[in-house]
Structures are given as structure tokens and as C-alpha cells.
Coordinates of C-alpha atoms in Angstrom, one line a residue:
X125 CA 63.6 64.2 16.5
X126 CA 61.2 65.0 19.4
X127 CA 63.4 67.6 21.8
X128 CA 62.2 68.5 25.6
X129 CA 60.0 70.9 24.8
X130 CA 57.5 68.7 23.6
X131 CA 57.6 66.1 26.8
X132 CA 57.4 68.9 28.7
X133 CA 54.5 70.9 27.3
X134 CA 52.8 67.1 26.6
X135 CA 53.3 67.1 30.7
X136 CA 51.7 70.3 31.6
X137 CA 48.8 69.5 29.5
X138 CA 48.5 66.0 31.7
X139 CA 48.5 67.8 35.0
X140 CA 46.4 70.6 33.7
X141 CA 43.4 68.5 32.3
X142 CA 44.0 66.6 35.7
X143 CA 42.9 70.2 37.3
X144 CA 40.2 71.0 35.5
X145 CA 39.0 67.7 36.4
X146 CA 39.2 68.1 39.7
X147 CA 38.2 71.7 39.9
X148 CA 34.9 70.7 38.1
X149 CA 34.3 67.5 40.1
X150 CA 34.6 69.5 43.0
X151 CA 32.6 72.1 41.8
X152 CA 29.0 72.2 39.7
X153 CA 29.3 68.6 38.6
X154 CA 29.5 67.4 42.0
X155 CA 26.3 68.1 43.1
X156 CA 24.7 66.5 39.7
X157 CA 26.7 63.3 40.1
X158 CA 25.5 62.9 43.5
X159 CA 22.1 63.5 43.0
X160 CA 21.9 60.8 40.2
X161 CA 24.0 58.3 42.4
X162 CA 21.0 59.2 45.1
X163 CA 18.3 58.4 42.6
X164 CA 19.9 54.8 41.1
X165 CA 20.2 54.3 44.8
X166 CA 16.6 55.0 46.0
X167 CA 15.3 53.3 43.0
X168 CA 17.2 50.4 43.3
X169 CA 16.2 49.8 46.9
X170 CA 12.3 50.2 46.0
X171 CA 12.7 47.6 43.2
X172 CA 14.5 45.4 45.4
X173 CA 11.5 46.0 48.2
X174 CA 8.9 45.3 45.7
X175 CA 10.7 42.0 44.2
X176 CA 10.8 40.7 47.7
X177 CA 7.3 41.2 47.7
X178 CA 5.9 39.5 45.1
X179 CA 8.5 36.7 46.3
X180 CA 6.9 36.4 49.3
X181 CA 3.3 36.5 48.3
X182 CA 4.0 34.1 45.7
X183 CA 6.2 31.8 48.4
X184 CA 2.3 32.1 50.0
X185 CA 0.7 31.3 46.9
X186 CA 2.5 27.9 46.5
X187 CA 2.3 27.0 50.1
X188 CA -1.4 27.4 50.1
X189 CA -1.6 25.6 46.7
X190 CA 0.8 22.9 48.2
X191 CA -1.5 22.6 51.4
X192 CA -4.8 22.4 49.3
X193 CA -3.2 19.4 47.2
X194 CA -2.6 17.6 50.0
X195 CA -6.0 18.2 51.6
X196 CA -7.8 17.3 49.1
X197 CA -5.0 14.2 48.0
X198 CA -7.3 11.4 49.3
X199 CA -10.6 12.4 47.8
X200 CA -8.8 12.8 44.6
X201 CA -7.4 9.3 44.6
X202 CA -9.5 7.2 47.0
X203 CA -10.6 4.0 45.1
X204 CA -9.0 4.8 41.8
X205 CA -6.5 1.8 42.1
X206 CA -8.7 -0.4 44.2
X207 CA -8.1 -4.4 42.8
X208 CA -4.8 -3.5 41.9
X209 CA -1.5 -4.3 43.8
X210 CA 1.6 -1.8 43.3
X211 CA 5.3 -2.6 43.8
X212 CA 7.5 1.0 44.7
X213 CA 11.0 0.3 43.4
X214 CA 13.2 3.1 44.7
X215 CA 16.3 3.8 42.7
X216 CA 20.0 5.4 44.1
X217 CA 19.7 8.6 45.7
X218 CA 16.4 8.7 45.7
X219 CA 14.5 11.2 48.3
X220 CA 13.6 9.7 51.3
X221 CA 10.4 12.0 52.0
X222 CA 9.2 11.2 47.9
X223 CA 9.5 7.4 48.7
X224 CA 6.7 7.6 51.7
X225 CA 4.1 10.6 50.4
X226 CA 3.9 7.9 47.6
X227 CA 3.3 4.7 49.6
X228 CA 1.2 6.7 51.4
X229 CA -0.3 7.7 48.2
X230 CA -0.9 4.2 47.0
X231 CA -2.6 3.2 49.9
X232 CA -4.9 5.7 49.7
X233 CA -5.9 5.0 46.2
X234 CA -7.3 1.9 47.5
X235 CA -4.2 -0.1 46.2
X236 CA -2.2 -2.8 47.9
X237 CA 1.6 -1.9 48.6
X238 CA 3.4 -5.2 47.6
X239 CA 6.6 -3.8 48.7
X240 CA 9.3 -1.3 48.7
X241 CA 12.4 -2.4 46.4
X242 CA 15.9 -0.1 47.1
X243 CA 18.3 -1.0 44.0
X244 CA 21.7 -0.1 45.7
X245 CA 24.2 1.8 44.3
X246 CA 26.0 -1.2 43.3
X247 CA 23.9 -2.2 40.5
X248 CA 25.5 1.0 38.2
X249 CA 29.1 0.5 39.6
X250 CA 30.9 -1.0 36.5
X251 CA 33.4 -2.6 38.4
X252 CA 31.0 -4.6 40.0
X253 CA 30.2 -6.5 37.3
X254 CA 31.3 -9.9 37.9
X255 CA 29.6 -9.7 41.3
X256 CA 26.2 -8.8 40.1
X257 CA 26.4 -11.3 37.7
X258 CA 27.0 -13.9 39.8
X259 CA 24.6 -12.8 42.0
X260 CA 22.1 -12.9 39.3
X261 CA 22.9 -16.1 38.3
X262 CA 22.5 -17.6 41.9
X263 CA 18.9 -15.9 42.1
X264 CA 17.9 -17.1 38.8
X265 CA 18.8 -20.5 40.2
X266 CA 17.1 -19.9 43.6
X267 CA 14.0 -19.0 42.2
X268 CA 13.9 -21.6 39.1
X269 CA 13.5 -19.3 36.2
X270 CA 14.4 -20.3 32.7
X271 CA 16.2 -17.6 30.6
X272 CA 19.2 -17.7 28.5
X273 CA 19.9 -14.3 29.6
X274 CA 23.0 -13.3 31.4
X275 CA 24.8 -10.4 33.6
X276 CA 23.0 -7.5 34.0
X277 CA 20.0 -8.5 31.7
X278 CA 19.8 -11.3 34.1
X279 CA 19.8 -9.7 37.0
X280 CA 16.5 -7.4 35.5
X281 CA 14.8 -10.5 34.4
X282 CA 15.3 -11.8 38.1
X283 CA 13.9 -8.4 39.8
X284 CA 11.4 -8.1 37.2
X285 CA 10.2 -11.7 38.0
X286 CA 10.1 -10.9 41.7
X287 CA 8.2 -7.7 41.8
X288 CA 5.7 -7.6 38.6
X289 CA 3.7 -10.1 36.8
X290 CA 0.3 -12.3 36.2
X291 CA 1.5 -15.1 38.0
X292 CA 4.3 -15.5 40.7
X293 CA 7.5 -17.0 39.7
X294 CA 8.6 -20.0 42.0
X295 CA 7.4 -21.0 45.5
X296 CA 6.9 -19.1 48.4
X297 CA 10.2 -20.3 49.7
X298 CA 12.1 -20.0 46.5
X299 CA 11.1 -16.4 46.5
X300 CA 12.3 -15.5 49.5
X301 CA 15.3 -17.2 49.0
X302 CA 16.3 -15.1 45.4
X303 CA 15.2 -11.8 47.3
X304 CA 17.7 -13.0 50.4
X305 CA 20.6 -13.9 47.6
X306 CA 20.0 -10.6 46.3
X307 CA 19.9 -8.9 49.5
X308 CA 23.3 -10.4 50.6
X309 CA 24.9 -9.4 47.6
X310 CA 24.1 -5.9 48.6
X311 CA 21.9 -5.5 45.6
X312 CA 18.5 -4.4 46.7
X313 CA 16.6 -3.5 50.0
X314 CA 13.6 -4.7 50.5
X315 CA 10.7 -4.3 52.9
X316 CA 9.1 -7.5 52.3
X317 CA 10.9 -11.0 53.0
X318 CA 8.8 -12.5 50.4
X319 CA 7.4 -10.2 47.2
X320 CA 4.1 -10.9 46.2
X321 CA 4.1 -9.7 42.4
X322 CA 2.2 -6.8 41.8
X323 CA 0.5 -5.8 38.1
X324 CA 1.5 -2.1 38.6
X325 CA 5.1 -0.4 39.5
X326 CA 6.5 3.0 40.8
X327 CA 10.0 3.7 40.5
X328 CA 11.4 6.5 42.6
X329 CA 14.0 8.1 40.7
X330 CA 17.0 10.0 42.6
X331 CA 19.6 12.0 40.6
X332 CA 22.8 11.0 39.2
X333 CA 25.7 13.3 37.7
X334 CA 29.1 12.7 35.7
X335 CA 30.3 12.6 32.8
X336 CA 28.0 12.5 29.4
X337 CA 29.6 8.7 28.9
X338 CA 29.1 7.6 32.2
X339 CA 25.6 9.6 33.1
X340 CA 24.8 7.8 29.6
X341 CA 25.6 4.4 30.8
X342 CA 23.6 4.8 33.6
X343 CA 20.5 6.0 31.9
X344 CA 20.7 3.1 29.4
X345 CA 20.6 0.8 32.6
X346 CA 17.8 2.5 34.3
X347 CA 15.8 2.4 30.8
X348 CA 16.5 -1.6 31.3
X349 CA 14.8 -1.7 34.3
X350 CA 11.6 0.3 34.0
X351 CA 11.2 -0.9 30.7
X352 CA 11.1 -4.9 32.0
X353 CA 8.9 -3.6 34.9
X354 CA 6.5 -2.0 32.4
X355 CA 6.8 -5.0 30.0
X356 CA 5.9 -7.5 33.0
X357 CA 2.9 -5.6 34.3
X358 CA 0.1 -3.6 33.4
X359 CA 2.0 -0.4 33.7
X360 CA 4.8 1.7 35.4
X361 CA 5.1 5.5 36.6
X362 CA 8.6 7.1 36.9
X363 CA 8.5 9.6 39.5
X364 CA 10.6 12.0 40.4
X365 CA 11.2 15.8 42.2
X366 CA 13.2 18.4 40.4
X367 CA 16.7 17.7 39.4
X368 CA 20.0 19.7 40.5
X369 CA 23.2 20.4 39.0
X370 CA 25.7 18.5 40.9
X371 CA 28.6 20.9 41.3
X372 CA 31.8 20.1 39.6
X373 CA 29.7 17.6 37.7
X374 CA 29.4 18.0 33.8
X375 CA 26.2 16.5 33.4
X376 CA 23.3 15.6 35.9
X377 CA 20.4 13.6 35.0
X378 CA 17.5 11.4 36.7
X379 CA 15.7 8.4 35.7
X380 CA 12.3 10.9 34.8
X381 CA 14.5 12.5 31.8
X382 CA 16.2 9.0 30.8
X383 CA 12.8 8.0 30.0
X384 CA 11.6 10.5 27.8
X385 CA 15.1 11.5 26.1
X386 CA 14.2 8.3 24.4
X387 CA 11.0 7.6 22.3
X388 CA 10.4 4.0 22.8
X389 CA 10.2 4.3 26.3
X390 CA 8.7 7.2 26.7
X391 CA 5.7 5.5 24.6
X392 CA 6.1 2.9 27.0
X393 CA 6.5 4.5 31.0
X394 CA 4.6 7.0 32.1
X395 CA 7.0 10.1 33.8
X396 CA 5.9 12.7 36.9
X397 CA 8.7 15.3 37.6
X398 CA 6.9 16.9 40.1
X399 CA 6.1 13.8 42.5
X400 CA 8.1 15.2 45.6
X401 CA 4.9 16.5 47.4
X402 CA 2.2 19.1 46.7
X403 CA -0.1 17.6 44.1
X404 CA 2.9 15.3 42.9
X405 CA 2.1 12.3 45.0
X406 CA -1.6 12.4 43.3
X407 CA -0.5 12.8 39.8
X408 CA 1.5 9.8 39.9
X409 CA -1.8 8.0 41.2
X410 CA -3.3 9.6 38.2
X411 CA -1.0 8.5 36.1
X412 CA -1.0 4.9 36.6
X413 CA -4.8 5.4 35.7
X414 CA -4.0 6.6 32.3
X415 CA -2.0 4.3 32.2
X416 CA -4.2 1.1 32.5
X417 CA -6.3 2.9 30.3
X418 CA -3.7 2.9 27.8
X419 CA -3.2 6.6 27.6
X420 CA 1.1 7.0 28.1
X421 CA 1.2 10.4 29.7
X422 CA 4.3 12.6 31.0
X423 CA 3.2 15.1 33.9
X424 CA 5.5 18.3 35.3
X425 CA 7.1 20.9 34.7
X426 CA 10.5 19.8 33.1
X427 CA 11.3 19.2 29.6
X428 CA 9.5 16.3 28.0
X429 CA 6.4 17.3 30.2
X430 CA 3.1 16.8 28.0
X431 CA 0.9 18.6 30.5
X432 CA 1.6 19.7 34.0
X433 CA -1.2 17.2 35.9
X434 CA -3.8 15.2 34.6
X435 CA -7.5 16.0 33.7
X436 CA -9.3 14.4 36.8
X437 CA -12.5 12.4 36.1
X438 CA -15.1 11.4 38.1

């Protein structure tokens, strides 16, 4: 059985490793420790200097870069579209900047801008349904197409028919009555009263987060889309800035990667992830050339990216 003496001698030796501890802390290892402290410090502070230097200087770098792409943006893509008419089709969320360098854009590619399309929010909301098919079904009526499709498929074959294609769909007035029965529904936006159908398409693609199912659904619907507008028309670009992480979100996604996540449209619809500004607005120009050419490209930085711009031709 363990008596006192052994708590207490197991006591002094506590307190008298504490005071050789202190003694020598106090003493010749003091100095030592300081002077290492005072080293990490200093170096620490000098790599910290230098980082901030090569942040800036390469903050410069891309700002030059930026300001040279956008110098030299009209030259690049002056005439490359001319003949051609382009409808932009701007999905939820979508940046608002994005949506006019690339009108801008088109323009300058000697293009005509058929329009601006805003899908609202409403078109992804599940519980809305009902609405949108009815909607759809009014459109469908208004305009006089014949298709045994229904609900949302509907509703794509009816926007499709409006923006893209050979021929227009309907009369002049029957047009602009579908894109008012759409408009009232709260179902798109758009700048034109009446669409005249154009033969290529942009879609502005804006971010979406949730869950995987419902992040999944919503991808499946925006594949529906550009997948109709390429379909209907010579060709379609799927442009779009980098994505971020919506917080508290699980998963965040944009209409860029729901392309090329799946093969068959990503053979189809050509992608630009960088399309915010910079060289962006160009690419997608570029791309829509490849395009018509029949040359399916996907240009950026983010995953799926098959080069980061296009070779430019003369």
C-alpha cells in the first residue's frame, strides 16, 4: 500500500522540476528562445512582404491583359458573324454586366441582336408546375404550333420556336401575342415585343446552389433548353463567369458545367467559362465560329475546359 512518503516525495519532485524550469527559462535558455521567436518573426514578415508583391504585380499583369482584350475585342471579332442574327437568352441569376459586354459583343461581330430572352426564376420552381404548363399551352395555341408535347417540354418547344429557327413560326401578330402570354405568366423577359428568329443563340448562365437532387433537377432542365436552342439553329454558346460556393449550400453549379458533366451535350453546345469580361466576351464570338464550322469547343479555365481561348484565324 502506497504510505505518505511517497505523495510527498512524488510532490517535491513536481515543484522541483517546476524550478528548474523556471530557473533555466529565466536564465540561458531565455535569450535562445527569444532570439529564434525574433527570427520566425522577421522571416515571416519578409515572406509576407514579398507574397504581397508578386500579388500585386500579378493583380497588374491581369489588369493589363484584361485592358488589352478589350482593346483589341473589336478587331478580333469585327465581321466574323456578319449575315448571321443571334438571340441572347439570359438564364436566373445571371450577371448583369456579362449580359451587356456580350450584346455588345455580338454587335460588333457584325451580327444582328434579335433579342434578349430573361427565363425567370419561375421556370425551375417545381411548384409551379401547373402554371407553366398552362401557360405553355396557351402560347402554343397563340402562336399555332403543332406538337404533342406537353408541360415543360412544351413550354421549350414554344421558346425554342420563338427565338431560333429557318423560318418563323406563326404571324407577326401571333408572335407577339405567345411572347405577351409568356410574359404575363411571369415566364420570360424580353426586349423585343415581337422575336424575329435568329440561326444562332447565347445563353447567359448565372449560378444555382442546393442540394445534389435539386441542383440536379435544375441542370436536367437547363440541358432541355440549350439543347432545343442548339437543335433549332445553327449553333449555341453557353457562357458563363466563374462559379462560387453558395454558403450553407451543399452543391453549387451553373448552366457552363451542366453542359459538359454530360457528353451528349457537350458534343452538342459549345461552353465559355470565362465570358464575364477580359477576352471572355470575344471567345464566345469565337466560339459560335467554331461552331458553324462544326468544330464543338469548350473554352476557360474550369473543369471540362478543352483549351483556355480559341486559335484566331484570319
Amino acid at each position: 500500500m502506497i504510505d505518505f512518503r511517497y505523495h510527498l516525495v512524488s510532490i517535491i519532485s513536481v515543484f522541483l522540476a517546476l524550478a528548474v524550469g523556471i530557473v533555466l527559462g529565466a536564465g540561458p535558455l531565455q535569450a535562445n528562445l527569444g532570439d529564434q521567436l525574433g527570427d520566425q518573426v522577421a522571416a515571416l514578415r519578409t515572406e509576407k512582404q514579398a507574397l504581397n508583391d508578386k500579388l500585386t504585380t500579378s493583380e497588374k499583369a491581369v489588369d493589363a491583359t484584361a485592358q488589352y482584350a478589350e482593346a483589341v475585342q473589336q478587331r478580333v471579332v469585327s465581321g466574323r458573324l456578319a449575315s448571321h442574327r443571334v438571340v441572347v437568352v439570359v438564364l436566373p441569376s445571371a450577371d448583369g454586366t456579362m449580359v451587356t459586354n456580350l450584346e455588345e459583343v455580338v454587335r460588333q461581330s457584325g451580327a444582328v441582336l434579335t433579342g434578349t430572352v430573361t427565363v425567370s426564376p419561375d421556370w425551375f420552381d417545381a411548384s409551379q408546375a401547373s402554371d407553366r404548363a398552362e401557360a405553355a399551352r396557351s402560347a402554343a395555341a397563340t402562336l399555332g404550333l403543332s406538337t404533342s408535347a406537353t408541360g415543360d417540354d412544351l413550354l421549350v418547344e414554344v421558346v425554342t420556336a420563338l427565338t431560333v429557327g429557318v423560318t418563323a413560326s406563326g404571324t407577326s401578330a401571333q408572335r407577339t401575342a405567345a411572347v405577351k402570354v409568356l410574359a404575363d405568366a411571369g415566364l420570360i423577359d424580353s426586349s423585343a415585343a415581337e422575336l424575329t428568329v435568329a440561326d444562332l443563340a447565347v445563353v447567359v448562365s448565372g449560378d444555382y446552389a442546393g442540394t445534389e437532387e435539386a441542383v440536379g433537377a435544375r441542370s436536367d432542365t437547363v440541358r432541355a433548353l440549350v439543347t432545343a436552342l442548339a437543335g433549332a439553329s445553327r449553333g449555341a454558346v453557353v457562357a458563363g463567369g466563374e462559379t462560387l460556393a453558395a454558403a450553407g449550400q451543399p452543391v453549387t453549379s451553373n448552366a457552363v458545367q451542366a453542359v459538359r458533366e454530360k457528353s451528349e451535350t457537350a458534343a452538342l453546345v459549345a461552353t465559355v467559362d470565362h465570358a464575364r469580361a477580359g477576352a471572355g466576351p470575344a471567345t464566345v464570338v469565337l466560339a459560335l465560329e467554331d461552331v458553324l464550322d462544326e468544330r464543338v469547343a469548350h473554352y476557360g479555365i474550369s473543369a471540362g475546359a478543352t483549351a483556355t481561348v480559341p486559335r484566331v484565324l484570319p
